[in-house]
Coordinates of C-alpha atoms in Angstrom, one line a residue:
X19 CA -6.5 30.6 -73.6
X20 CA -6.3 33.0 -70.4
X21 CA -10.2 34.1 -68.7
X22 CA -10.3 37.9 -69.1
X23 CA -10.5 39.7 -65.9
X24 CA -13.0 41.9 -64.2
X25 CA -12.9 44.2 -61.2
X26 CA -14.2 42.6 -57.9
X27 CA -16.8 45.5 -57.3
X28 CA -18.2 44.6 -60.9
X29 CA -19.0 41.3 -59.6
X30 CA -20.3 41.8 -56.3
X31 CA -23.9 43.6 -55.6
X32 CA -22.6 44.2 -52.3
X33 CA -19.1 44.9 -51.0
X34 CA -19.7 45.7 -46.9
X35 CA -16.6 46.8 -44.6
X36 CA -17.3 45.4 -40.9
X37 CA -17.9 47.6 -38.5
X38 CA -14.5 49.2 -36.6
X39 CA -15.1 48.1 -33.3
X40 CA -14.8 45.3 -31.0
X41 CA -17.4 42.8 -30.8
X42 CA -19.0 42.6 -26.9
X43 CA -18.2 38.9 -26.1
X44 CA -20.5 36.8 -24.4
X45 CA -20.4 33.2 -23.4
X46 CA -23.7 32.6 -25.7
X47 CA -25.9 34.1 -28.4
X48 CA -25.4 35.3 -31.7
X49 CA -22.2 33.6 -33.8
X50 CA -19.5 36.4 -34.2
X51 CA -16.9 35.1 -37.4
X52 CA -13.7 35.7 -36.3
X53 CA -10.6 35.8 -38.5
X54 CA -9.2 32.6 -36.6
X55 CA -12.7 31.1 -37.9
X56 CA -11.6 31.3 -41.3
X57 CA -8.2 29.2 -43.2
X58 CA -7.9 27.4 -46.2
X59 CA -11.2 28.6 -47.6
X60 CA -12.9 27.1 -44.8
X61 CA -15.2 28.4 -41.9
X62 CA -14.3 26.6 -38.8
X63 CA -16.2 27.2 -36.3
X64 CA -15.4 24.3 -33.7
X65 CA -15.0 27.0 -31.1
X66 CA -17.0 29.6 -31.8
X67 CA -17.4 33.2 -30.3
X68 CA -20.5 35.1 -29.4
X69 CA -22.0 38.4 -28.7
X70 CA -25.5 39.4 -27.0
X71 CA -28.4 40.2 -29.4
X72 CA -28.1 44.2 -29.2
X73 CA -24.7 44.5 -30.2
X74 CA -25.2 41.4 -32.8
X75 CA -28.0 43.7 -34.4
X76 CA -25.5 46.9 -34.3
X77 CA -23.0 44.4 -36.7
X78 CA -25.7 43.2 -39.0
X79 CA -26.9 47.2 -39.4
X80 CA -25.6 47.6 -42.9
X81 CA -25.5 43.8 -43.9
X82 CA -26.4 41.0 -42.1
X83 CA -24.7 38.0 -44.2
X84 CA -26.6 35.0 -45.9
X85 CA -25.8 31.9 -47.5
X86 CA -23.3 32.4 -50.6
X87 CA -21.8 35.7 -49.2
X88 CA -18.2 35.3 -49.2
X89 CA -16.2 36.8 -45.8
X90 CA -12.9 37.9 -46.8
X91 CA -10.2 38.7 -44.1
X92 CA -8.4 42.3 -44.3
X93 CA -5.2 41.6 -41.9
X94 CA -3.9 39.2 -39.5
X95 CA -4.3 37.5 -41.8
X96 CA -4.6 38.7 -45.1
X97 CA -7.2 37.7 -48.0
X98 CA -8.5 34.7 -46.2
X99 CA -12.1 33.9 -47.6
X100 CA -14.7 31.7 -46.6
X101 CA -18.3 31.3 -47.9
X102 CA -21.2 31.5 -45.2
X103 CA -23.3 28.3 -44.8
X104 CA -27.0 27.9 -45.2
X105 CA -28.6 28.4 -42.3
X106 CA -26.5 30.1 -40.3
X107 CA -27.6 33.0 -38.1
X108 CA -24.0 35.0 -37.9
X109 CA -22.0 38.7 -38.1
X110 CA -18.9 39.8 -39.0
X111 CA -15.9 40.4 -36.6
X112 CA -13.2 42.7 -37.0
X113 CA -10.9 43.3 -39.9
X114 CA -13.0 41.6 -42.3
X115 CA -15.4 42.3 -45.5
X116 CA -18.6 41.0 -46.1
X117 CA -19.0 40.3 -50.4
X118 CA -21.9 39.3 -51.6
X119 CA -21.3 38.0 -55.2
X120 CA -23.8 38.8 -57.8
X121 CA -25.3 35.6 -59.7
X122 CA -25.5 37.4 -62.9
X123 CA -22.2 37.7 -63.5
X124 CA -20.3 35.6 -61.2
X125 CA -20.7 31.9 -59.6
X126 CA -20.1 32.3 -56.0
X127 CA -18.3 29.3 -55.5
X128 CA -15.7 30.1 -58.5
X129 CA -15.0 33.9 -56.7
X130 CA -14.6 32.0 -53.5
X131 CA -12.0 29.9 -55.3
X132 CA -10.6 32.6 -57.5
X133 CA -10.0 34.9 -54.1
X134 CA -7.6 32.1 -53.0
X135 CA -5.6 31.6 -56.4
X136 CA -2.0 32.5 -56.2
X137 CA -2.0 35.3 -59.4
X138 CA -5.2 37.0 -57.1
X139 CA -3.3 36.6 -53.8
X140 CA 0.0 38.0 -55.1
X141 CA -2.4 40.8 -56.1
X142 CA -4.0 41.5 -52.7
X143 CA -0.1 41.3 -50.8
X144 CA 1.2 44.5 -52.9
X145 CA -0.1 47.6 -52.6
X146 CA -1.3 49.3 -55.7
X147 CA 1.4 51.0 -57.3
X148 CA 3.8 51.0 -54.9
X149 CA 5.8 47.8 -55.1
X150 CA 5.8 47.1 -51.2
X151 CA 4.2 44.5 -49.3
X152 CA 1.3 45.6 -47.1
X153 CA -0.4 44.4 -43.8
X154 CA -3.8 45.1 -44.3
X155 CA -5.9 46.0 -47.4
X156 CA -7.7 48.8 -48.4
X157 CA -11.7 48.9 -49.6
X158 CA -10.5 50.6 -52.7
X159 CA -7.9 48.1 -53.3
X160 CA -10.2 45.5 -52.7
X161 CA -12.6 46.5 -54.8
X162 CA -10.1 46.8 -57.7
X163 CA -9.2 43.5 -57.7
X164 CA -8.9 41.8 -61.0
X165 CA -10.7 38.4 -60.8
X166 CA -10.3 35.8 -63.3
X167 CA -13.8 35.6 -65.3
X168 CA -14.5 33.0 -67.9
X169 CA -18.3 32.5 -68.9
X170 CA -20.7 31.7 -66.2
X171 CA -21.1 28.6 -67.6
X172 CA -17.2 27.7 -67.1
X173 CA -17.1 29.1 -63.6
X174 CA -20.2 27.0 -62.4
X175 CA -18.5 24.1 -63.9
X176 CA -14.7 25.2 -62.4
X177 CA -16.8 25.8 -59.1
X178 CA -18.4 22.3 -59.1
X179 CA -14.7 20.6 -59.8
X180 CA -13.1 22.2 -56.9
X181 CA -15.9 21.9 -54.5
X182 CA -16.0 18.2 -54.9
X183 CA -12.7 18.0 -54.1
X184 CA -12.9 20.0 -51.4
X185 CA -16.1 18.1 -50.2
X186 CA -14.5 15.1 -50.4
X187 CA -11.4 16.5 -47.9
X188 CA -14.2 17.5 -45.5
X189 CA -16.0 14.1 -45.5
X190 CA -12.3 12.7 -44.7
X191 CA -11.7 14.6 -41.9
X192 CA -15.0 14.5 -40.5
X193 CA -14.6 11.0 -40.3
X194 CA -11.6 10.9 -38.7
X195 CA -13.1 13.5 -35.9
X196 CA -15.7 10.6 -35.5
X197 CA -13.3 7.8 -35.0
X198 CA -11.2 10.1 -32.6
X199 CA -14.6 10.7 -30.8
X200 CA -15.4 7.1 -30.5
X201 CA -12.0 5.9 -29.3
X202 CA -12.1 8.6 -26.8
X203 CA -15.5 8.2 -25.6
X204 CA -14.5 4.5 -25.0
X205 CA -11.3 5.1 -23.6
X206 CA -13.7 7.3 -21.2
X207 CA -15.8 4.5 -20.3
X208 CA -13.2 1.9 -19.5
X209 CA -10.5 3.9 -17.6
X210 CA -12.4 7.5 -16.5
X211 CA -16.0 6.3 -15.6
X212 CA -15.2 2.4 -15.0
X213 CA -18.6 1.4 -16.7
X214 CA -17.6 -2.3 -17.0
X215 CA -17.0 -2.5 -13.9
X216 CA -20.1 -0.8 -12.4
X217 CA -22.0 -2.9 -14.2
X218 CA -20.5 -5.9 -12.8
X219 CA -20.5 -4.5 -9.1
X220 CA -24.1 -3.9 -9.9
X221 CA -25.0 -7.3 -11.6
X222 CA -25.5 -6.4 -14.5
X223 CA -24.2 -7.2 -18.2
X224 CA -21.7 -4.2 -19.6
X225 CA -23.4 -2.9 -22.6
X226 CA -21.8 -3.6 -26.1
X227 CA -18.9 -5.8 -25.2
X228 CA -18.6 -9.7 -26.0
X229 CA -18.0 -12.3 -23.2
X230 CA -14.0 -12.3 -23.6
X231 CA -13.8 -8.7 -22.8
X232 CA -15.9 -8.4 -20.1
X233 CA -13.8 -11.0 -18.3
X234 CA -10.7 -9.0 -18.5
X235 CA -12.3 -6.1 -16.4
X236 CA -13.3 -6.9 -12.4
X237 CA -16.2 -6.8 -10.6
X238 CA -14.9 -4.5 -7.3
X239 CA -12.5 -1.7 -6.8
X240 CA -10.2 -0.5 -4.0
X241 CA -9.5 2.7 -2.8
X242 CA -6.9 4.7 -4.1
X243 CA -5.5 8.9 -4.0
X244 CA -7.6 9.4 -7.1
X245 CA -10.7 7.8 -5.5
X246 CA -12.5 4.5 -6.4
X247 CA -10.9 2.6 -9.1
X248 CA -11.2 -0.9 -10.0
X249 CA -9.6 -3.6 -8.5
X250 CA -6.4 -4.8 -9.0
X251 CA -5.6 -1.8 -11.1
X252 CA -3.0 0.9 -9.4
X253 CA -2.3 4.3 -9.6
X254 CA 2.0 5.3 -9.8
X255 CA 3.5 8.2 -11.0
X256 CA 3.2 8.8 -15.2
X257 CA 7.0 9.0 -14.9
X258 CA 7.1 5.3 -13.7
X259 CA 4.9 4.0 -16.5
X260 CA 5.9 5.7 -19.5
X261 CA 9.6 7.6 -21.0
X262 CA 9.1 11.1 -21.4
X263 CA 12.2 12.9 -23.4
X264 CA 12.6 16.4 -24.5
X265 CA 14.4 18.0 -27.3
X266 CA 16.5 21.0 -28.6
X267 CA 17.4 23.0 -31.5
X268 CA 20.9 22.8 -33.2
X269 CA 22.3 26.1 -33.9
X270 CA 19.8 27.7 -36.4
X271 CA 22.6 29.9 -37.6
X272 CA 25.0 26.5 -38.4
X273 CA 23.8 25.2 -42.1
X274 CA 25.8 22.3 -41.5
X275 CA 23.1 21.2 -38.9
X276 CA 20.5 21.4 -41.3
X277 CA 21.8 20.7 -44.8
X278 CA 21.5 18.2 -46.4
X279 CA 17.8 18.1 -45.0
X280 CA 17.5 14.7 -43.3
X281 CA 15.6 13.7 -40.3
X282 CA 12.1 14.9 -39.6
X283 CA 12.4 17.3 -36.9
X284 CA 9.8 19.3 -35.6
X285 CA 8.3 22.4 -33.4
X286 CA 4.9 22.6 -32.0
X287 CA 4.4 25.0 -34.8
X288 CA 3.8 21.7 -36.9
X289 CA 1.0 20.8 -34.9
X290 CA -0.7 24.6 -34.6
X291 CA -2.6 24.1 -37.5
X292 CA -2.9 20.2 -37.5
X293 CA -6.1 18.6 -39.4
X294 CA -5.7 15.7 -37.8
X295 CA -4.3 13.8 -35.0
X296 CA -0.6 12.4 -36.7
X297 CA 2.0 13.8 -37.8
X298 CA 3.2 12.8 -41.3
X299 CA 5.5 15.8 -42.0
X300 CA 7.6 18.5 -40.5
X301 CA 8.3 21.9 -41.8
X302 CA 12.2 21.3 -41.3
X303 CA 14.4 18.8 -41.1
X304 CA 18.0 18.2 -40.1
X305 CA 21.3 16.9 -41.2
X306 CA 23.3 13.9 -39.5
X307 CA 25.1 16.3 -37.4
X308 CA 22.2 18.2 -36.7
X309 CA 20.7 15.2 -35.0
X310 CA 23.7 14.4 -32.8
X311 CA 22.9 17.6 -31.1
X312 CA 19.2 16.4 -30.1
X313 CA 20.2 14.3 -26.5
X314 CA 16.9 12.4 -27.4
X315 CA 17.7 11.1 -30.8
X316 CA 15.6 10.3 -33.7
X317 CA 12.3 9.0 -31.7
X318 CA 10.2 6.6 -33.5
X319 CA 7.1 6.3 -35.6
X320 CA 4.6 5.7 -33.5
X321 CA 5.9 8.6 -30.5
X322 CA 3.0 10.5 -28.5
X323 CA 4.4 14.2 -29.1
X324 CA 2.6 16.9 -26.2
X325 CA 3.6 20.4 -26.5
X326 CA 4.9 21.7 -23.1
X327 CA 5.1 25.6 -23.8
X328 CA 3.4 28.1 -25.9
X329 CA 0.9 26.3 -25.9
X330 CA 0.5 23.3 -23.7
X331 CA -1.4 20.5 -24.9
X332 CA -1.2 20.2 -28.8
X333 CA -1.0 16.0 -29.3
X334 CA 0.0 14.3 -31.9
X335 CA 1.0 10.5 -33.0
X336 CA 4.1 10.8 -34.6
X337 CA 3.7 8.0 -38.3
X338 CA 7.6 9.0 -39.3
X339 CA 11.0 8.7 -37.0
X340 CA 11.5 12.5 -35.9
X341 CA 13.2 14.4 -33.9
X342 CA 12.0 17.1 -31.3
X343 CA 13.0 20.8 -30.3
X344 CA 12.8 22.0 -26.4
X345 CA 9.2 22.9 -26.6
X346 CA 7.7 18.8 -26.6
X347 CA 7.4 16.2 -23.6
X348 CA 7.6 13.1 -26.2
X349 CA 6.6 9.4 -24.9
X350 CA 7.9 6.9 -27.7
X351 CA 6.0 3.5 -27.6
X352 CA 7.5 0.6 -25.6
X353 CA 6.5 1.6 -22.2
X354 CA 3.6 0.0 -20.0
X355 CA 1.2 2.3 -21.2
X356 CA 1.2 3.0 -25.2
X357 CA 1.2 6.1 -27.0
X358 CA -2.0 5.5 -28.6
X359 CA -3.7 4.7 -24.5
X360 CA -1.4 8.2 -23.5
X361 CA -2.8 10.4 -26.5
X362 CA -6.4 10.1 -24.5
X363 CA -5.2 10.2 -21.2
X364 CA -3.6 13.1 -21.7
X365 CA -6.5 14.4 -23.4
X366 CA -8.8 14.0 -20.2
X367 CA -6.5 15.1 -17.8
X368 CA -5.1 18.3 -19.4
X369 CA -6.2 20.5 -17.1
X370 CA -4.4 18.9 -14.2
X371 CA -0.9 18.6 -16.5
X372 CA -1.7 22.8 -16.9
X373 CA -2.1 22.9 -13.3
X374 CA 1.5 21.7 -13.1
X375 CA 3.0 24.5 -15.4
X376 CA 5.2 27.7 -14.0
X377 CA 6.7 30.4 -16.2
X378 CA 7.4 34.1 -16.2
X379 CA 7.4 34.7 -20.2
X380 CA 4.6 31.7 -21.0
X381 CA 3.7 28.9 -19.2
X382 CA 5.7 25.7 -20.0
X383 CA 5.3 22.2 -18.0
X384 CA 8.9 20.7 -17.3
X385 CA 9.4 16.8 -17.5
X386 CA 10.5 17.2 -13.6
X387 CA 6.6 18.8 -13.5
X388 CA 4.9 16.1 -15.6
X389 CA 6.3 12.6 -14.4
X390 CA 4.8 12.9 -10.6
X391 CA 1.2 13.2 -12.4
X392 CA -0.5 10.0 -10.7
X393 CA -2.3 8.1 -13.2
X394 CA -3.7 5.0 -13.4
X395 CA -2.4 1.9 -14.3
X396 CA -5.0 -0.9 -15.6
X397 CA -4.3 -4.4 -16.2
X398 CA -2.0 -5.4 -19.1
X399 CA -5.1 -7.2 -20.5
X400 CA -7.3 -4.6 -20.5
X401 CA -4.7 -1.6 -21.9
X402 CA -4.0 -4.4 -25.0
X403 CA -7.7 -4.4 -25.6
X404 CA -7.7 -1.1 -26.2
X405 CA -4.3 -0.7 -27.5
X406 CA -5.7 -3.1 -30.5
X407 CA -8.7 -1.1 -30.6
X408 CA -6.7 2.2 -30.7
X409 CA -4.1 1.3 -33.1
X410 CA -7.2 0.4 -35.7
X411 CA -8.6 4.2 -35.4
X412 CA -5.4 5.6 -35.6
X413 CA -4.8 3.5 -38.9
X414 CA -7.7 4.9 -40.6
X415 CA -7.1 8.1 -38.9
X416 CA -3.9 8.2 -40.6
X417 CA -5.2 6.6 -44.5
X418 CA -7.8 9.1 -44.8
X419 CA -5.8 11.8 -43.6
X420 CA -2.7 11.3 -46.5
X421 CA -5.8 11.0 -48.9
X422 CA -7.0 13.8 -47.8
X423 CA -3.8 15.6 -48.3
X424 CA -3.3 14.4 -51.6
X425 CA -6.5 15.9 -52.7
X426 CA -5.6 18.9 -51.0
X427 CA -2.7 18.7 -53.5
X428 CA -4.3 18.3 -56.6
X429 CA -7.0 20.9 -56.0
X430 CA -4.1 23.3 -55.5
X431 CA -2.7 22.3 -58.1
X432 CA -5.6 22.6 -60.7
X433 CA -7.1 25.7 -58.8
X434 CA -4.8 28.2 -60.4
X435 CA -4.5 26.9 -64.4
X436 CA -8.9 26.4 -64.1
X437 CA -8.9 29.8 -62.7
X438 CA -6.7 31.4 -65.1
X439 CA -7.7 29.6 -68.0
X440 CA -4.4 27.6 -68.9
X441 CA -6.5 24.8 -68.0
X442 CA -9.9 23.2 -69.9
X443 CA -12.2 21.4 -67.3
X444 CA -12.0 18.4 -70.2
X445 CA -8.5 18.0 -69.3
X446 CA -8.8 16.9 -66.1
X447 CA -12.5 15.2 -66.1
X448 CA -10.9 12.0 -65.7
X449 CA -7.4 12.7 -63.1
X450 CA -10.8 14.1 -61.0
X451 CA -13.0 11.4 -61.0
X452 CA -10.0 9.0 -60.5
X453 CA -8.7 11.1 -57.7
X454 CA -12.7 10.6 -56.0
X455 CA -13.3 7.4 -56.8

């Protein structure tokens, strides 16, 4: 049995337009939520923007949001939502509408869900009446919406079914930014601030690291063009210690490049909105003959892919065989240093592989550009350590990830039959719990 609908402004005590002008920016202060903040039904604030405290209170004039209101995004993009966290001191930006559901009637969490559902988003892309697509959407429009509204009851309990779901995806990929945090904080201590080997120079016993590994590292260094470094270690050219390849794109225009749909092959646009650090799909893929266009072939599983243009400096670890357009500088595994060692070195020394970029239209880093970086070479014993180390993260990295995804799929799959009310919550009690477990 279909829910029975009700007008968004019937379920909201509050429906607040933002304010039409552009936030003041400062360095620090008072959190501005920008529409890049929010995707997926997510606040993301990993890089957050700010404003001073008298233009912050001009924003928070008419509604300063709380925990439960929902943010929903007017244009670029459209009918985004997100629900503001407790505790958090923030305003709106541009473009965006501050809702603040109303208990009585609604269950915040459900709207937040019901606001994403495909038969409400199809709603929000046409204008009323017309039959067109629109870019942006009107208060009145917005407020018209027709939302989804079984009992309260049902919507708490919908709410609580998705959220766990979508708690669960959260607690995957925060714990998959915590392994990539500590193999990059130790890749940082071994080959960036030499801590082993200070402690040896100095005496004394590197911290947290058994007898056999403290053996591999020295107890000196030499001099070298990037300073102090230990001994026995060089510094060459990244050219000379790793194969970086580049890519193209067959003839977009030519099906018989791209069907039948073959090869992974990918664009830094795959990696523009990556939750993690693999890659375990690609929005296209080509044909046989699309690949024998590529110079570089089908690279394989385990390739280190950096973006060279538009932007510089999205990385990935490639986990299927794919195949790369002009806008990657890829190093597949094989070389004297691996892709797993080359995904944190390139991390730490971004700025100087920017430095080396040119361009007119955008800035792009050529492979002529990147192979004279000088970079350090440690001792085959030492990059293995880590190498073994490395490969382990990127294991998990890469189970929890596909899990996560395949929770991402069944919530998507369940959000619009709960929300509509093709679906009863008993029906899928036990494809949930199995799906957590």
């Amino acid at each position: 049995m279909q829910s029975e609908t009700q007008r968004l402004r019937d379920l909201c005590s509050l429906i607040v337009d933002c304010p039409h002008s552009t936030p003041v920016w400062t360095e620090s202060g008072y959190i501005v939520i920008r529409n890049q903040n929010i995707k997926g039904g997510r606040l993301d604030l990993s890089s957050p923007s700010f404003t001073d405290a008298e233009h912050f209170a001009h924003r928070v004039r008419r509604a300063k949001p709380t925990a439960g209101d929902i943010i929903f995004t007017r244009e670029a993009p459209m009918g985004e939502v997100c629900m503001v966290p407790p505790k958090l001191e923030c305003c709106v930006g541009q473009r965006q509408v501050l809702l603040r559901p109303n208990p009585k009637v609604v269950d915040g969490r459900f709207l937040l869900y019901a606001l994403q559902s495909p038969q409400v988003q199809h709603e929000i892309s046409w204008s009323e009446g017309t039959g067109s697509t629109v870019s942006n959407v009107r208060i009145p429009v917005l407020e018209a919406l027709r939302i989804p509204t079984p009992d309260l009851t049902t919507q708490q309990e919908i709410g609580v079914v998705l959220g766990m779901l979508d708690d669960r995806i959260d607690l995957l990929r925060q714990t998959n930014a915590t392994l990539e945090s500590i193999a990059q904080a130790l890749f940082k201590s071994w080959f960036i601030d030499f801590d082993p080997v200070r402690a040896k120079a100095e005496g004394r016993e590197p911290a947290g690291m058994d007898a056999a590994t403290v053996a591999l590292f020295p107890a000196e260094f030499d001099e070298s063009e990037l300073g102090p470094v230990p001994k026995g270690w060089t510094v060459q050219p990244i050219g000379d210690l790793v194969e970086a390849v580049g890519g193209s794109t067959p003839d977009t225009k030519n099906e018989a490049f791209w069907v039948p749909a073959v090869h992974h092959w990918t664009s830094p646009k795959d990696l523009s909105g990556a939750t993690a650090p693999v890659l375990l799909d690609t929005e296209r893929k080509v044909s046989d003959a699309g690949l024998a266009k590529i110079s570089s072939g089908l690279l394989p599983a385990g390739t280190l892919l950096m973006s060279s243009r538009a932007p510089i400096g999205y990385l990935s670890l490639s986990q299927v065989p794919v195949a790369i357009n002009q806008g990657y500088i890829a190093m597949p595994p094989g070389s004297r240093l691996p892709p797993e060692y080359l995904y944190f070195w390139c991390q730490l020394n971004m700025e100087a592989i920017k430095g080396r970029a040119n361009g007119s239209t955008f800035m792009e880093i050529s492979k002529k550009a990147f192979r004279p970086i000088p970079a350090l070479l440690p001792s085959p014993e030492v990059v293995n350590q880590f190498h073994e180390f490395a490969t382990t993260v990127f294991s998990r990295v890469t189970a929890n990830e596909r899990q996560a995804r395949a929770l991402a799929d069944l919530r998507d799959t369940l959000l619009p039959r709960l929300i509509s009310g093709k679906l009863r919550l008993q029906e899928v009690q036990v494809e949930g719990e199995e799906a957590l477990a």
